[in-house]
JSON list of C-alpha atoms in Angstrom, two decimals:
[
{"chain": "A", "resi": 1, "resn": "MET", "atom": "CA", "xyz": [170.13, 3.84, -7.82]},
{"chain": "A", "resi": 2, "resn": "SER", "atom": "CA", "xyz": [166.42, 4.79, -6.77]},
{"chain": "A", "resi": 3, "resn": "ALA", "atom": "CA", "xyz": [164.22, 6.00, -9.40]},
{"chain": "A", "resi": 4, "resn": "PRO", "atom": "CA", "xyz": [163.89, 9.88, -9.36]},
{"chain": "A", "resi": 5, "resn": "ALA", "atom": "CA", "xyz": [160.77, 11.02, -8.17]},
{"chain": "A", "resi": 6, "resn": "ILE", "atom": "CA", "xyz": [157.95, 12.92, -9.93]},
{"chain": "A", "resi": 7, "resn": "PRO", "atom": "CA", "xyz": [157.37, 16.28, -9.34]},
{"chain": "A", "resi": 8, "resn": "PRO", "atom": "CA", "xyz": [154.30, 17.95, -7.59]},
{"chain": "A", "resi": 9, "resn": "THR", "atom": "CA", "xyz": [153.01, 19.22, -10.56]},
{"chain": "A", "resi": 10, "resn": "ASN", "atom": "CA", "xyz": [151.26, 17.68, -13.58]},
{"chain": "A", "resi": 11, "resn": "ARG", "atom": "CA", "xyz": [153.94, 15.90, -15.85]},
{"chain": "A", "resi": 12, "resn": "LEU", "atom": "CA", "xyz": [153.21, 15.83, -19.77]},
{"chain": "A", "resi": 13, "resn": "LEU", "atom": "CA", "xyz": [155.06, 13.34, -21.83]},
{"chain": "A", "resi": 14, "resn": "HIS", "atom": "CA", "xyz": [154.78, 14.06, -25.66]},
{"chain": "A", "resi": 15, "resn": "LEU", "atom": "CA", "xyz": [154.49, 10.82, -27.77]},
{"chain": "A", "resi": 16, "resn": "THR", "atom": "CA", "xyz": [153.48, 10.52, -31.22]},
{"chain": "A", "resi": 17, "resn": "GLY", "atom": "CA", "xyz": [149.93, 10.78, -31.51]},
{"chain": "A", "resi": 18, "resn": "ALA", "atom": "CA", "xyz": [149.77, 10.40, -27.76]},
{"chain": "A", "resi": 19, "resn": "VAL", "atom": "CA", "xyz": [150.15, 12.61, -24.75]},
{"chain": "A", "resi": 20, "resn": "VAL", "atom": "CA", "xyz": [150.74, 10.92, -21.33]},
{"chain": "A", "resi": 21, "resn": "LYS", "atom": "CA", "xyz": [149.34, 13.28, -18.47]},
{"chain": "A", "resi": 22, "resn": "ILE", "atom": "CA", "xyz": [150.53, 12.55, -15.27]},
{"chain": "A", "resi": 23, "resn": "TYR", "atom": "CA", "xyz": [148.44, 14.19, -12.20]},
{"chain": "A", "resi": 24, "resn": "ARG", "atom": "CA", "xyz": [149.16, 15.77, -9.06]},
{"chain": "A", "resi": 25, "resn": "GLU", "atom": "CA", "xyz": [146.58, 14.43, -7.57]},
{"chain": "A", "resi": 26, "resn": "PRO", "atom": "CA", "xyz": [144.27, 11.97, -8.18]},
{"chain": "A", "resi": 27, "resn": "TRP", "atom": "CA", "xyz": [140.92, 13.92, -8.37]},
{"chain": "A", "resi": 28, "resn": "ARG", "atom": "CA", "xyz": [142.20, 15.73, -11.06]},
{"chain": "A", "resi": 29, "resn": "ALA", "atom": "CA", "xyz": [142.78, 12.16, -13.28]},
{"chain": "A", "resi": 30, "resn": "GLN", "atom": "CA", "xyz": [138.94, 11.76, -12.03]},
{"chain": "A", "resi": 31, "resn": "THR", "atom": "CA", "xyz": [137.70, 15.29, -13.14]},
{"chain": "A", "resi": 32, "resn": "GLU", "atom": "CA", "xyz": [139.42, 15.16, -16.35]},
{"chain": "A", "resi": 33, "resn": "ARG", "atom": "CA", "xyz": [138.31, 11.74, -17.47]},
{"chain": "A", "resi": 34, "resn": "ALA", "atom": "CA", "xyz": [134.89, 12.19, -16.68]},
{"chain": "A", "resi": 35, "resn": "ALA", "atom": "CA", "xyz": [134.89, 15.75, -18.71]},
{"chain": "A", "resi": 36, "resn": "LEU", "atom": "CA", "xyz": [136.55, 13.70, -21.58]},
{"chain": "A", "resi": 37, "resn": "GLN", "atom": "CA", "xyz": [133.46, 11.34, -21.38]},
{"chain": "A", "resi": 38, "resn": "ARG", "atom": "CA", "xyz": [130.83, 14.04, -21.21]},
{"chain": "A", "resi": 39, "resn": "LEU", "atom": "CA", "xyz": [132.51, 15.70, -24.22]},
{"chain": "A", "resi": 40, "resn": "SER", "atom": "CA", "xyz": [133.08, 12.68, -26.33]},
{"chain": "A", "resi": 41, "resn": "GLU", "atom": "CA", "xyz": [128.98, 11.86, -25.83]},
{"chain": "A", "resi": 42, "resn": "ALA", "atom": "CA", "xyz": [128.14, 15.20, -26.97]},
{"chain": "A", "resi": 43, "resn": "GLY", "atom": "CA", "xyz": [130.28, 15.57, -30.09]},
{"chain": "A", "resi": 44, "resn": "VAL", "atom": "CA", "xyz": [132.54, 18.20, -28.75]},
{"chain": "A", "resi": 45, "resn": "ARG", "atom": "CA", "xyz": [136.10, 18.43, -29.71]},
{"chain": "A", "resi": 46, "resn": "ALA", "atom": "CA", "xyz": [138.58, 17.55, -27.43]},
{"chain": "A", "resi": 47, "resn": "PRO", "atom": "CA", "xyz": [141.67, 14.69, -26.80]},
{"chain": "A", "resi": 48, "resn": "SER", "atom": "CA", "xyz": [139.87, 11.37, -26.32]},
{"chain": "A", "resi": 49, "resn": "VAL", "atom": "CA", "xyz": [141.65, 9.09, -23.54]},
{"chain": "A", "resi": 50, "resn": "LEU", "atom": "CA", "xyz": [143.18, 6.05, -24.83]},
{"chain": "A", "resi": 51, "resn": "ALA", "atom": "CA", "xyz": [144.38, 4.48, -21.44]},
{"chain": "A", "resi": 52, "resn": "GLY", "atom": "CA", "xyz": [144.86, 5.42, -17.90]},
{"chain": "A", "resi": 53, "resn": "GLY", "atom": "CA", "xyz": [146.52, 3.73, -15.14]},
{"chain": "A", "resi": 54, "resn": "SER", "atom": "CA", "xyz": [149.09, 4.82, -12.24]},
{"chain": "A", "resi": 55, "resn": "LEU", "atom": "CA", "xyz": [152.84, 5.70, -12.27]},
{"chain": "A", "resi": 56, "resn": "ARG", "atom": "CA", "xyz": [154.77, 5.72, -9.40]},
{"chain": "A", "resi": 57, "resn": "GLY", "atom": "CA", "xyz": [151.45, 6.35, -6.89]},
{"chain": "A", "resi": 58, "resn": "ARG", "atom": "CA", "xyz": [150.33, 9.07, -9.40]},
{"chain": "A", "resi": 59, "resn": "GLN", "atom": "CA", "xyz": [147.26, 8.66, -11.63]},
{"chain": "A", "resi": 60, "resn": "MET", "atom": "CA", "xyz": [147.84, 9.05, -15.40]},
{"chain": "A", "resi": 61, "resn": "LEU", "atom": "CA", "xyz": [145.91, 8.94, -18.70]},
{"chain": "A", "resi": 62, "resn": "ILE", "atom": "CA", "xyz": [147.07, 8.70, -22.05]},
{"chain": "A", "resi": 63, "resn": "LEU", "atom": "CA", "xyz": [145.16, 11.21, -24.44]},
{"chain": "A", "resi": 64, "resn": "ARG", "atom": "CA", "xyz": [144.90, 11.28, -28.37]},
{"chain": "A", "resi": 65, "resn": "ARG", "atom": "CA", "xyz": [147.00, 14.55, -29.46]},
{"chain": "A", "resi": 66, "resn": "LEU", "atom": "CA", "xyz": [145.48, 16.88, -31.35]},
{"chain": "A", "resi": 67, "resn": "HIS", "atom": "CA", "xyz": [146.95, 18.98, -33.81]},
{"chain": "A", "resi": 68, "resn": "GLY", "atom": "CA", "xyz": [146.29, 22.67, -34.40]},
{"chain": "A", "resi": 69, "resn": "THR", "atom": "CA", "xyz": [147.30, 26.60, -33.19]},
{"chain": "A", "resi": 70, "resn": "ALA", "atom": "CA", "xyz": [147.12, 27.89, -29.53]},
{"chain": "A", "resi": 71, "resn": "PRO", "atom": "CA", "xyz": [145.32, 31.15, -29.93]},
{"chain": "A", "resi": 72, "resn": "GLY", "atom": "CA", "xyz": [146.75, 34.33, -28.29]},
{"chain": "A", "resi": 73, "resn": "GLY", "atom": "CA", "xyz": [144.98, 37.10, -26.28]},
{"chain": "A", "resi": 74, "resn": "GLY", "atom": "CA", "xyz": [142.24, 39.38, -27.70]},
{"chain": "A", "resi": 75, "resn": "GLU", "atom": "CA", "xyz": [138.87, 39.88, -28.58]},
{"chain": "A", "resi": 76, "resn": "GLU", "atom": "CA", "xyz": [139.35, 37.55, -32.62]},
{"chain": "A", "resi": 77, "resn": "ALA", "atom": "CA", "xyz": [140.30, 34.41, -30.78]},
{"chain": "A", "resi": 78, "resn": "MET", "atom": "CA", "xyz": [137.64, 35.19, -27.50]},
{"chain": "A", "resi": 79, "resn": "ARG", "atom": "CA", "xyz": [135.24, 35.21, -30.73]},
{"chain": "A", "resi": 80, "resn": "ARG", "atom": "CA", "xyz": [136.03, 31.59, -31.81]},
{"chain": "A", "resi": 81, "resn": "VAL", "atom": "CA", "xyz": [136.32, 30.54, -28.24]},
{"chain": "A", "resi": 82, "resn": "ILE", "atom": "CA", "xyz": [132.83, 31.40, -27.12]},
{"chain": "A", "resi": 83, "resn": "PRO", "atom": "CA", "xyz": [130.75, 29.12, -29.46]},
{"chain": "A", "resi": 84, "resn": "TYR", "atom": "CA", "xyz": [133.10, 26.49, -28.21]},
{"chain": "A", "resi": 85, "resn": "LEU", "atom": "CA", "xyz": [132.25, 27.01, -24.51]},
{"chain": "A", "resi": 86, "resn": "HIS", "atom": "CA", "xyz": [128.56, 27.71, -25.67]},
{"chain": "A", "resi": 87, "resn": "ARG", "atom": "CA", "xyz": [128.62, 24.05, -26.72]},
{"chain": "A", "resi": 88, "resn": "VAL", "atom": "CA", "xyz": [130.31, 22.81, -23.94]},
{"chain": "A", "resi": 89, "resn": "HIS", "atom": "CA", "xyz": [127.40, 24.24, -21.61]},
{"chain": "A", "resi": 90, "resn": "GLN", "atom": "CA", "xyz": [124.60, 22.71, -23.25]},
{"chain": "A", "resi": 91, "resn": "ILE", "atom": "CA", "xyz": [126.01, 19.33, -21.46]},
{"chain": "A", "resi": 92, "resn": "THR", "atom": "CA", "xyz": [124.44, 19.34, -18.06]},
{"chain": "A", "resi": 93, "resn": "GLY", "atom": "CA", "xyz": [125.14, 17.73, -14.94]},
{"chain": "A", "resi": 94, "resn": "PRO", "atom": "CA", "xyz": [122.97, 16.04, -11.60]},
{"chain": "A", "resi": 95, "resn": "GLY", "atom": "CA", "xyz": [124.12, 18.78, -9.39]},
{"chain": "A", "resi": 96, "resn": "PHE", "atom": "CA", "xyz": [126.94, 21.53, -8.57]},
{"chain": "A", "resi": 97, "resn": "GLY", "atom": "CA", "xyz": [130.69, 20.86, -8.29]},
{"chain": "A", "resi": 98, "resn": "ARG", "atom": "CA", "xyz": [133.44, 18.75, -9.41]},
{"chain": "A", "resi": 99, "resn": "LEU", "atom": "CA", "xyz": [132.52, 16.10, -11.74]},
{"chain": "A", "resi": 100, "resn": "PHE", "atom": "CA", "xyz": [133.19, 13.28, -9.65]},
{"chain": "A", "resi": 101, "resn": "ALA", "atom": "CA", "xyz": [131.25, 14.30, -6.69]},
{"chain": "A", "resi": 102, "resn": "PRO", "atom": "CA", "xyz": [128.83, 17.23, -7.61]},
{"chain": "A", "resi": 103, "resn": "ALA", "atom": "CA", "xyz": [127.38, 17.30, -4.34]},
{"chain": "A", "resi": 104, "resn": "SER", "atom": "CA", "xyz": [125.89, 21.05, -4.31]},
{"chain": "A", "resi": 105, "resn": "ALA", "atom": "CA", "xyz": [122.15, 21.02, -4.88]},
{"chain": "A", "resi": 106, "resn": "THR", "atom": "CA", "xyz": [122.06, 24.52, -5.80]},
{"chain": "A", "resi": 107, "resn": "TRP", "atom": "CA", "xyz": [124.83, 26.41, -7.37]},
{"chain": "A", "resi": 108, "resn": "GLY", "atom": "CA", "xyz": [124.43, 29.19, -4.64]},
{"chain": "A", "resi": 109, "resn": "GLU", "atom": "CA", "xyz": [125.55, 26.64, -2.15]},
{"chain": "A", "resi": 110, "resn": "TYR", "atom": "CA", "xyz": [128.48, 25.41, -4.05]},
{"chain": "A", "resi": 111, "resn": "LEU", "atom": "CA", "xyz": [129.60, 29.52, -4.96]},
{"chain": "A", "resi": 112, "resn": "ARG", "atom": "CA", "xyz": [129.22, 30.14, -1.08]},
{"chain": "A", "resi": 113, "resn": "LYS", "atom": "CA", "xyz": [131.58, 27.56, 0.09]},
{"chain": "A", "resi": 114, "resn": "ARG", "atom": "CA", "xyz": [134.27, 28.41, -2.02]},
{"chain": "A", "resi": 115, "resn": "LEU", "atom": "CA", "xyz": [134.06, 31.90, -1.39]},
{"chain": "A", "resi": 116, "resn": "VAL", "atom": "CA", "xyz": [134.23, 31.25, 2.38]},
{"chain": "A", "resi": 117, "resn": "ALA", "atom": "CA", "xyz": [137.33, 29.12, 1.60]},
{"chain": "A", "resi": 118, "resn": "TYR", "atom": "CA", "xyz": [138.76, 32.53, -0.62]},
{"chain": "A", "resi": 119, "resn": "GLN", "atom": "CA", "xyz": [137.79, 34.60, 2.51]},
{"chain": "A", "resi": 120, "resn": "ALA", "atom": "CA", "xyz": [139.56, 32.31, 4.90]},
{"chain": "A", "resi": 121, "resn": "ALA", "atom": "CA", "xyz": [142.63, 31.68, 3.12]},
{"chain": "A", "resi": 122, "resn": "LEU", "atom": "CA", "xyz": [143.24, 35.17, 2.03]},
{"chain": "A", "resi": 123, "resn": "ALA", "atom": "CA", "xyz": [142.52, 36.64, 5.67]},
{"chain": "A", "resi": 124, "resn": "ARG", "atom": "CA", "xyz": [145.04, 34.35, 6.95]},
{"chain": "A", "resi": 125, "resn": "HIS", "atom": "CA", "xyz": [147.70, 35.42, 4.46]},
{"chain": "A", "resi": 126, "resn": "GLY", "atom": "CA", "xyz": [146.91, 39.06, 5.17]},
{"chain": "A", "resi": 127, "resn": "TYR", "atom": "CA", "xyz": [145.22, 40.08, 2.37]},
{"chain": "A", "resi": 128, "resn": "HIS", "atom": "CA", "xyz": [142.22, 42.05, 4.23]},
{"chain": "A", "resi": 129, "resn": "GLU", "atom": "CA", "xyz": [140.83, 43.90, 1.47]},
{"chain": "A", "resi": 130, "resn": "ALA", "atom": "CA", "xyz": [140.59, 41.03, -0.47]},
{"chain": "A", "resi": 131, "resn": "ALA", "atom": "CA", "xyz": [139.13, 38.84, 2.02]},
{"chain": "A", "resi": 132, "resn": "ALA", "atom": "CA", "xyz": [136.64, 41.70, 2.68]},
{"chain": "A", "resi": 133, "resn": "THR", "atom": "CA", "xyz": [135.08, 41.05, -1.38]},
{"chain": "A", "resi": 134, "resn": "ALA", "atom": "CA", "xyz": [135.13, 37.88, -0.79]},
{"chain": "A", "resi": 135, "resn": "GLU", "atom": "CA", "xyz": [133.00, 37.80, 2.24]},
{"chain": "A", "resi": 136, "resn": "ALA", "atom": "CA", "xyz": [131.04, 40.69, 0.57]},
{"chain": "A", "resi": 137, "resn": "LEU", "atom": "CA", "xyz": [129.95, 38.21, -2.45]},
{"chain": "A", "resi": 138, "resn": "THR", "atom": "CA", "xyz": [128.61, 35.61, -0.21]},
{"chain": "A", "resi": 139, "resn": "GLY", "atom": "CA", "xyz": [125.82, 37.96, 0.02]},
{"chain": "A", "resi": 140, "resn": "ALA", "atom": "CA", "xyz": [125.37, 38.58, -3.30]},
{"chain": "A", "resi": 141, "resn": "PRO", "atom": "CA", "xyz": [121.99, 38.47, -5.39]},
{"chain": "A", "resi": 142, "resn": "LEU", "atom": "CA", "xyz": [123.83, 35.91, -8.12]},
{"chain": "A", "resi": 143, "resn": "PRO", "atom": "CA", "xyz": [120.72, 34.26, -10.40]},
{"chain": "A", "resi": 144, "resn": "GLU", "atom": "CA", "xyz": [120.49, 30.21, -9.81]},
{"chain": "A", "resi": 145, "resn": "PRO", "atom": "CA", "xyz": [121.12, 28.62, -13.43]},
{"chain": "A", "resi": 146, "resn": "ASP", "atom": "CA", "xyz": [118.11, 26.48, -14.69]},
{"chain": "A", "resi": 147, "resn": "ALA", "atom": "CA", "xyz": [120.47, 23.14, -14.58]},
{"chain": "A", "resi": 148, "resn": "PRO", "atom": "CA", "xyz": [124.00, 22.47, -13.79]},
{"chain": "A", "resi": 149, "resn": "CYS", "atom": "CA", "xyz": [126.01, 23.04, -17.12]},
{"chain": "A", "resi": 150, "resn": "LEU", "atom": "CA", "xyz": [129.48, 21.89, -17.52]},
{"chain": "A", "resi": 151, "resn": "LEU", "atom": "CA", "xyz": [132.10, 24.55, -17.11]},
{"chain": "A", "resi": 152, "resn": "HIS", "atom": "CA", "xyz": [135.72, 23.96, -18.43]},
{"chain": "A", "resi": 153, "resn": "ASN", "atom": "CA", "xyz": [136.64, 26.42, -15.29]},
{"chain": "A", "resi": 154, "resn": "ASP", "atom": "CA", "xyz": [140.26, 27.38, -16.69]},
{"chain": "A", "resi": 155, "resn": "PRO", "atom": "CA", "xyz": [139.76, 28.61, -20.56]},
{"chain": "A", "resi": 156, "resn": "GLU", "atom": "CA", "xyz": [142.86, 30.05, -20.89]},
{"chain": "A", "resi": 157, "resn": "PRO", "atom": "CA", "xyz": [144.42, 30.95, -24.37]},
{"chain": "A", "resi": 158, "resn": "GLY", "atom": "CA", "xyz": [146.83, 27.67, -23.76]},
{"chain": "A", "resi": 159, "resn": "ASN", "atom": "CA", "xyz": [144.06, 25.21, -23.45]},
{"chain": "A", "resi": 160, "resn": "PHE", "atom": "CA", "xyz": [142.16, 25.82, -26.91]},
{"chain": "A", "resi": 161, "resn": "LEU", "atom": "CA", "xyz": [143.46, 24.84, -30.17]},
{"chain": "A", "resi": 162, "resn": "PHE", "atom": "CA", "xyz": [141.93, 26.39, -33.30]},
{"chain": "A", "resi": 163, "resn": "GLY", "atom": "CA", "xyz": [141.78, 24.07, -36.24]},
{"chain": "A", "resi": 164, "resn": "PRO", "atom": "CA", "xyz": [140.77, 24.16, -40.12]},
{"chain": "A", "resi": 165, "resn": "ALA", "atom": "CA", "xyz": [137.56, 22.59, -39.34]},
{"chain": "A", "resi": 166, "resn": "ALA", "atom": "CA", "xyz": [137.02, 23.20, -35.42]},
{"chain": "A", "resi": 167, "resn": "THR", "atom": "CA", "xyz": [138.17, 24.36, -32.23]},
{"chain": "A", "resi": 168, "resn": "ALA", "atom": "CA", "xyz": [139.29, 22.18, -29.78]},
{"chain": "A", "resi": 169, "resn": "GLY", "atom": "CA", "xyz": [139.42, 22.12, -25.46]},
{"chain": "A", "resi": 170, "resn": "LEU", "atom": "CA", "xyz": [142.38, 20.98, -23.67]},
{"chain": "A", "resi": 171, "resn": "ASP", "atom": "CA", "xyz": [143.35, 20.44, -19.86]},
{"chain": "A", "resi": 172, "resn": "TRP", "atom": "CA", "xyz": [139.85, 19.69, -18.39]},
{"chain": "A", "resi": 173, "resn": "GLU", "atom": "CA", "xyz": [141.19, 18.51, -14.95]},
{"chain": "A", "resi": 174, "resn": "LEU", "atom": "CA", "xyz": [139.43, 21.44, -13.03]},
{"chain": "A", "resi": 175, "resn": "ALA", "atom": "CA", "xyz": [136.14, 21.12, -14.96]},
{"chain": "A", "resi": 176, "resn": "ILE", "atom": "CA", "xyz": [133.03, 21.45, -12.51]},
{"chain": "A", "resi": 177, "resn": "TYR", "atom": "CA", "xyz": [129.43, 22.05, -13.08]},
{"chain": "A", "resi": 178, "resn": "GLY", "atom": "CA", "xyz": [128.15, 25.37, -12.68]},
{"chain": "A", "resi": 179, "resn": "VAL", "atom": "CA", "xyz": [126.99, 28.57, -14.41]},
{"chain": "A", "resi": 180, "resn": "PRO", "atom": "CA", "xyz": [128.18, 29.23, -17.86]},
{"chain": "A", "resi": 181, "resn": "VAL", "atom": "CA", "xyz": [128.62, 32.97, -17.15]},
{"chain": "A", "resi": 182, "resn": "LEU", "atom": "CA", "xyz": [131.84, 32.24, -14.81]},
{"chain": "A", "resi": 183, "resn": "ASP", "atom": "CA", "xyz": [132.99, 30.45, -17.95]},
{"chain": "A", "resi": 184, "resn": "TYR", "atom": "CA", "xyz": [132.94, 33.56, -19.96]},
{"chain": "A", "resi": 185, "resn": "ALA", "atom": "CA", "xyz": [134.31, 35.88, -16.97]},
{"chain": "A", "resi": 186, "resn": "ARG", "atom": "CA", "xyz": [137.01, 33.38, -16.64]},
{"chain": "A", "resi": 187, "resn": "ALA", "atom": "CA", "xyz": [138.21, 33.69, -20.31]},
{"chain": "A", "resi": 188, "resn": "ALA", "atom": "CA", "xyz": [137.65, 37.18, -20.81]},
{"chain": "A", "resi": 189, "resn": "HIS", "atom": "CA", "xyz": [140.13, 38.18, -18.20]},
{"chain": "A", "resi": 190, "resn": "ALA", "atom": "CA", "xyz": [142.53, 35.56, -19.60]},
{"chain": "A", "resi": 191, "resn": "PHE", "atom": "CA", "xyz": [142.22, 36.74, -22.97]},
{"chain": "A", "resi": 192, "resn": "SER", "atom": "CA", "xyz": [142.10, 40.40, -21.72]},
{"chain": "A", "resi": 193, "resn": "VAL", "atom": "CA", "xyz": [139.06, 41.28, -23.07]},
{"chain": "A", "resi": 194, "resn": "GLN", "atom": "CA", "xyz": [137.60, 44.20, -20.80]},
{"chain": "A", "resi": 195, "resn": "PRO", "atom": "CA", "xyz": [134.46, 42.86, -19.25]},
{"chain": "A", "resi": 196, "resn": "VAL", "atom": "CA", "xyz": [132.00, 45.81, -21.22]},
{"chain": "A", "resi": 197, "resn": "ARG", "atom": "CA", "xyz": [133.62, 44.09, -24.44]},
{"chain": "A", "resi": 198, "resn": "MET", "atom": "CA", "xyz": [133.26, 41.03, -23.61]},
{"chain": "A", "resi": 199, "resn": "SER", "atom": "CA", "xyz": [129.53, 41.50, -22.91]},
{"chain": "A", "resi": 200, "resn": "ARG", "atom": "CA", "xyz": [129.29, 42.96, -26.52]},
{"chain": "A", "resi": 201, "resn": "LEU", "atom": "CA", "xyz": [130.78, 39.82, -27.67]},
{"chain": "A", "resi": 202, "resn": "LEU", "atom": "CA", "xyz": [128.05, 37.23, -26.02]},
{"chain": "A", "resi": 203, "resn": "THR", "atom": "CA", "xyz": [125.25, 40.05, -27.11]},
{"chain": "A", "resi": 204, "resn": "ARG", "atom": "CA", "xyz": [126.05, 39.13, -30.57]},
{"chain": "A", "resi": 205, "resn": "HIS", "atom": "CA", "xyz": [126.16, 35.78, -30.12]},
{"chain": "A", "resi": 206, "resn": "GLY", "atom": "CA", "xyz": [122.83, 35.38, -28.67]},
{"chain": "A", "resi": 207, "resn": "ILE", "atom": "CA", "xyz": [123.95, 34.10, -24.97]},
{"chain": "A", "resi": 208, "resn": "PRO", "atom": "CA", "xyz": [121.96, 35.46, -21.87]},
{"chain": "A", "resi": 209, "resn": "HIS", "atom": "CA", "xyz": [123.83, 37.13, -19.51]},
{"chain": "A", "resi": 210, "resn": "SER", "atom": "CA", "xyz": [124.33, 40.81, -17.65]},
{"chain": "A", "resi": 211, "resn": "GLU", "atom": "CA", "xyz": [127.23, 42.92, -17.68]},
{"chain": "A", "resi": 212, "resn": "GLU", "atom": "CA", "xyz": [127.03, 43.09, -14.11]},
{"chain": "A", "resi": 213, "resn": "THR", "atom": "CA", "xyz": [126.91, 39.53, -13.35]},
{"chain": "A", "resi": 214, "resn": "LEU", "atom": "CA", "xyz": [129.88, 39.41, -15.89]},
{"chain": "A", "resi": 215, "resn": "GLY", "atom": "CA", "xyz": [131.64, 42.06, -13.58]},
{"chain": "A", "resi": 216, "resn": "THR", "atom": "CA", "xyz": [130.96, 40.07, -10.41]},
{"chain": "A", "resi": 217, "resn": "TYR", "atom": "CA", "xyz": [132.16, 36.35, -11.95]},
{"chain": "A", "resi": 218, "resn": "ARG", "atom": "CA", "xyz": [134.98, 38.39, -12.76]},
{"chain": "A", "resi": 219, "resn": "SER", "atom": "CA", "xyz": [135.76, 39.11, -9.18]},
{"chain": "A", "resi": 220, "resn": "VAL", "atom": "CA", "xyz": [135.00, 35.55, -8.42]},
{"chain": "A", "resi": 221, "resn": "HIS", "atom": "CA", "xyz": [137.75, 34.70, -10.74]},
{"chain": "A", "resi": 222, "resn": "LEU", "atom": "CA", "xyz": [140.45, 36.71, -9.73]},
{"chain": "A", "resi": 223, "resn": "LEU", "atom": "CA", "xyz": [139.98, 35.92, -5.64]},
{"chain": "A", "resi": 224, "resn": "GLY", "atom": "CA", "xyz": [140.49, 32.50, -6.73]},
{"chain": "A", "resi": 225, "resn": "ARG", "atom": "CA", "xyz": [143.61, 32.86, -8.60]},
{"chain": "A", "resi": 226, "resn": "LEU", "atom": "CA", "xyz": [145.02, 35.35, -5.66]},
{"chain": "A", "resi": 227, "resn": "MET", "atom": "CA", "xyz": [144.47, 32.15, -3.55]},
{"chain": "A", "resi": 228, "resn": "SER", "atom": "CA", "xyz": [146.00, 29.86, -5.36]},
{"chain": "A", "resi": 229, "resn": "ALA", "atom": "CA", "xyz": [149.13, 32.37, -5.83]},
{"chain": "A", "resi": 230, "resn": "VAL", "atom": "CA", "xyz": [149.24, 33.00, -2.14]},
{"chain": "A", "resi": 231, "resn": "THR", "atom": "CA", "xyz": [148.79, 29.39, -1.02]},
{"chain": "A", "resi": 232, "resn": "ALA", "atom": "CA", "xyz": [151.18, 27.62, -3.81]},
{"chain": "A", "resi": 233, "resn": "THR", "atom": "CA", "xyz": [154.14, 25.94, -2.50]},
{"chain": "A", "resi": 234, "resn": "PRO", "atom": "CA", "xyz": [156.23, 28.10, -2.54]},
{"chain": "A", "resi": 235, "resn": "PRO", "atom": "CA", "xyz": [153.95, 30.95, -3.04]},
{"chain": "A", "resi": 236, "resn": "ASP", "atom": "CA", "xyz": [154.05, 33.24, -6.44]},
{"chain": "A", "resi": 237, "resn": "PRO", "atom": "CA", "xyz": [154.20, 36.79, -5.22]},
{"chain": "A", "resi": 238, "resn": "VAL", "atom": "CA", "xyz": [154.43, 38.19, -8.78]},
{"chain": "A", "resi": 239, "resn": "ALA", "atom": "CA", "xyz": [150.84, 36.69, -9.68]},
{"chain": "A", "resi": 240, "resn": "ALA", "atom": "CA", "xyz": [149.26, 37.62, -6.39]},
{"chain": "A", "resi": 241, "resn": "ARG", "atom": "CA", "xyz": [150.42, 41.35, -6.36]},
{"chain": "A", "resi": 242, "resn": "ARG", "atom": "CA", "xyz": [148.63, 41.09, -9.94]},
{"chain": "A", "resi": 243, "resn": "HIS", "atom": "CA", "xyz": [145.81, 39.37, -9.27]},
{"chain": "A", "resi": 244, "resn": "GLU", "atom": "CA", "xyz": [145.22, 41.83, -6.47]},
{"chain": "A", "resi": 245, "resn": "ARG", "atom": "CA", "xyz": [145.82, 44.71, -8.74]},
{"chain": "A", "resi": 246, "resn": "ASP", "atom": "CA", "xyz": [143.09, 44.13, -11.23]},
{"chain": "A", "resi": 247, "resn": "LEU", "atom": "CA", "xyz": [140.60, 42.73, -8.30]},
{"chain": "A", "resi": 248, "resn": "ILE", "atom": "CA", "xyz": [141.24, 46.45, -7.11]},
{"chain": "A", "resi": 249, "resn": "THR", "atom": "CA", "xyz": [141.02, 47.77, -10.64]},
{"chain": "A", "resi": 250, "resn": "LYS", "atom": "CA", "xyz": [137.66, 45.94, -11.00]},
{"chain": "A", "resi": 251, "resn": "THR", "atom": "CA", "xyz": [136.26, 46.93, -7.55]},
{"chain": "A", "resi": 252, "resn": "THR", "atom": "CA", "xyz": [137.03, 50.60, -7.43]}
]
């Protein structure tokens, strides 16, 4: 009898004190390992890597299992996540892009490549208004950061744990070196915090930003999510409609 095939998505196996994470693509394992190493060096709470290897041709990591409570959405949770992300953003890298290959010399160069990819994919799938938004953003005069900062890049509520002593971040496979405001824009959308409210929270924490730039990166975030939904196998039309609606609401 042949062994069952590993599904084409990440797979998690929960053990006592550990989680085995089997990755759908090798670069995801490389990115997560690199991010967790940087976080460990900086003393930022996140799972540690116990071992690594492969299973039936797929990369896997064995991670120490952390305990805590997953937050819901809203401003109260966001108030605890912002200081955690701010600590993460103090970690810098040699260039912009994926941790295992930060090949772009400037943030603008990396971002333009992403927006061009979004524009092409969305136009190909008939999302012409969203494609036009992506094209327009390629020329947006966004400020260049002083250094490439470590970003979680997928700060959903399910990717954090609240404990009595500290907040922990999980699932670092999409981490990049980039500009912190992108992480805050992604988090605001994921936690259902409106940009104007997120701006006030960031101001209270003394984090430099502009409300206009926060709104621009919210559009970048939504374009990426929309592209992922329409290019998925199979496509996710429900998510695509939601992201398209949010994008139109933000840009009108």
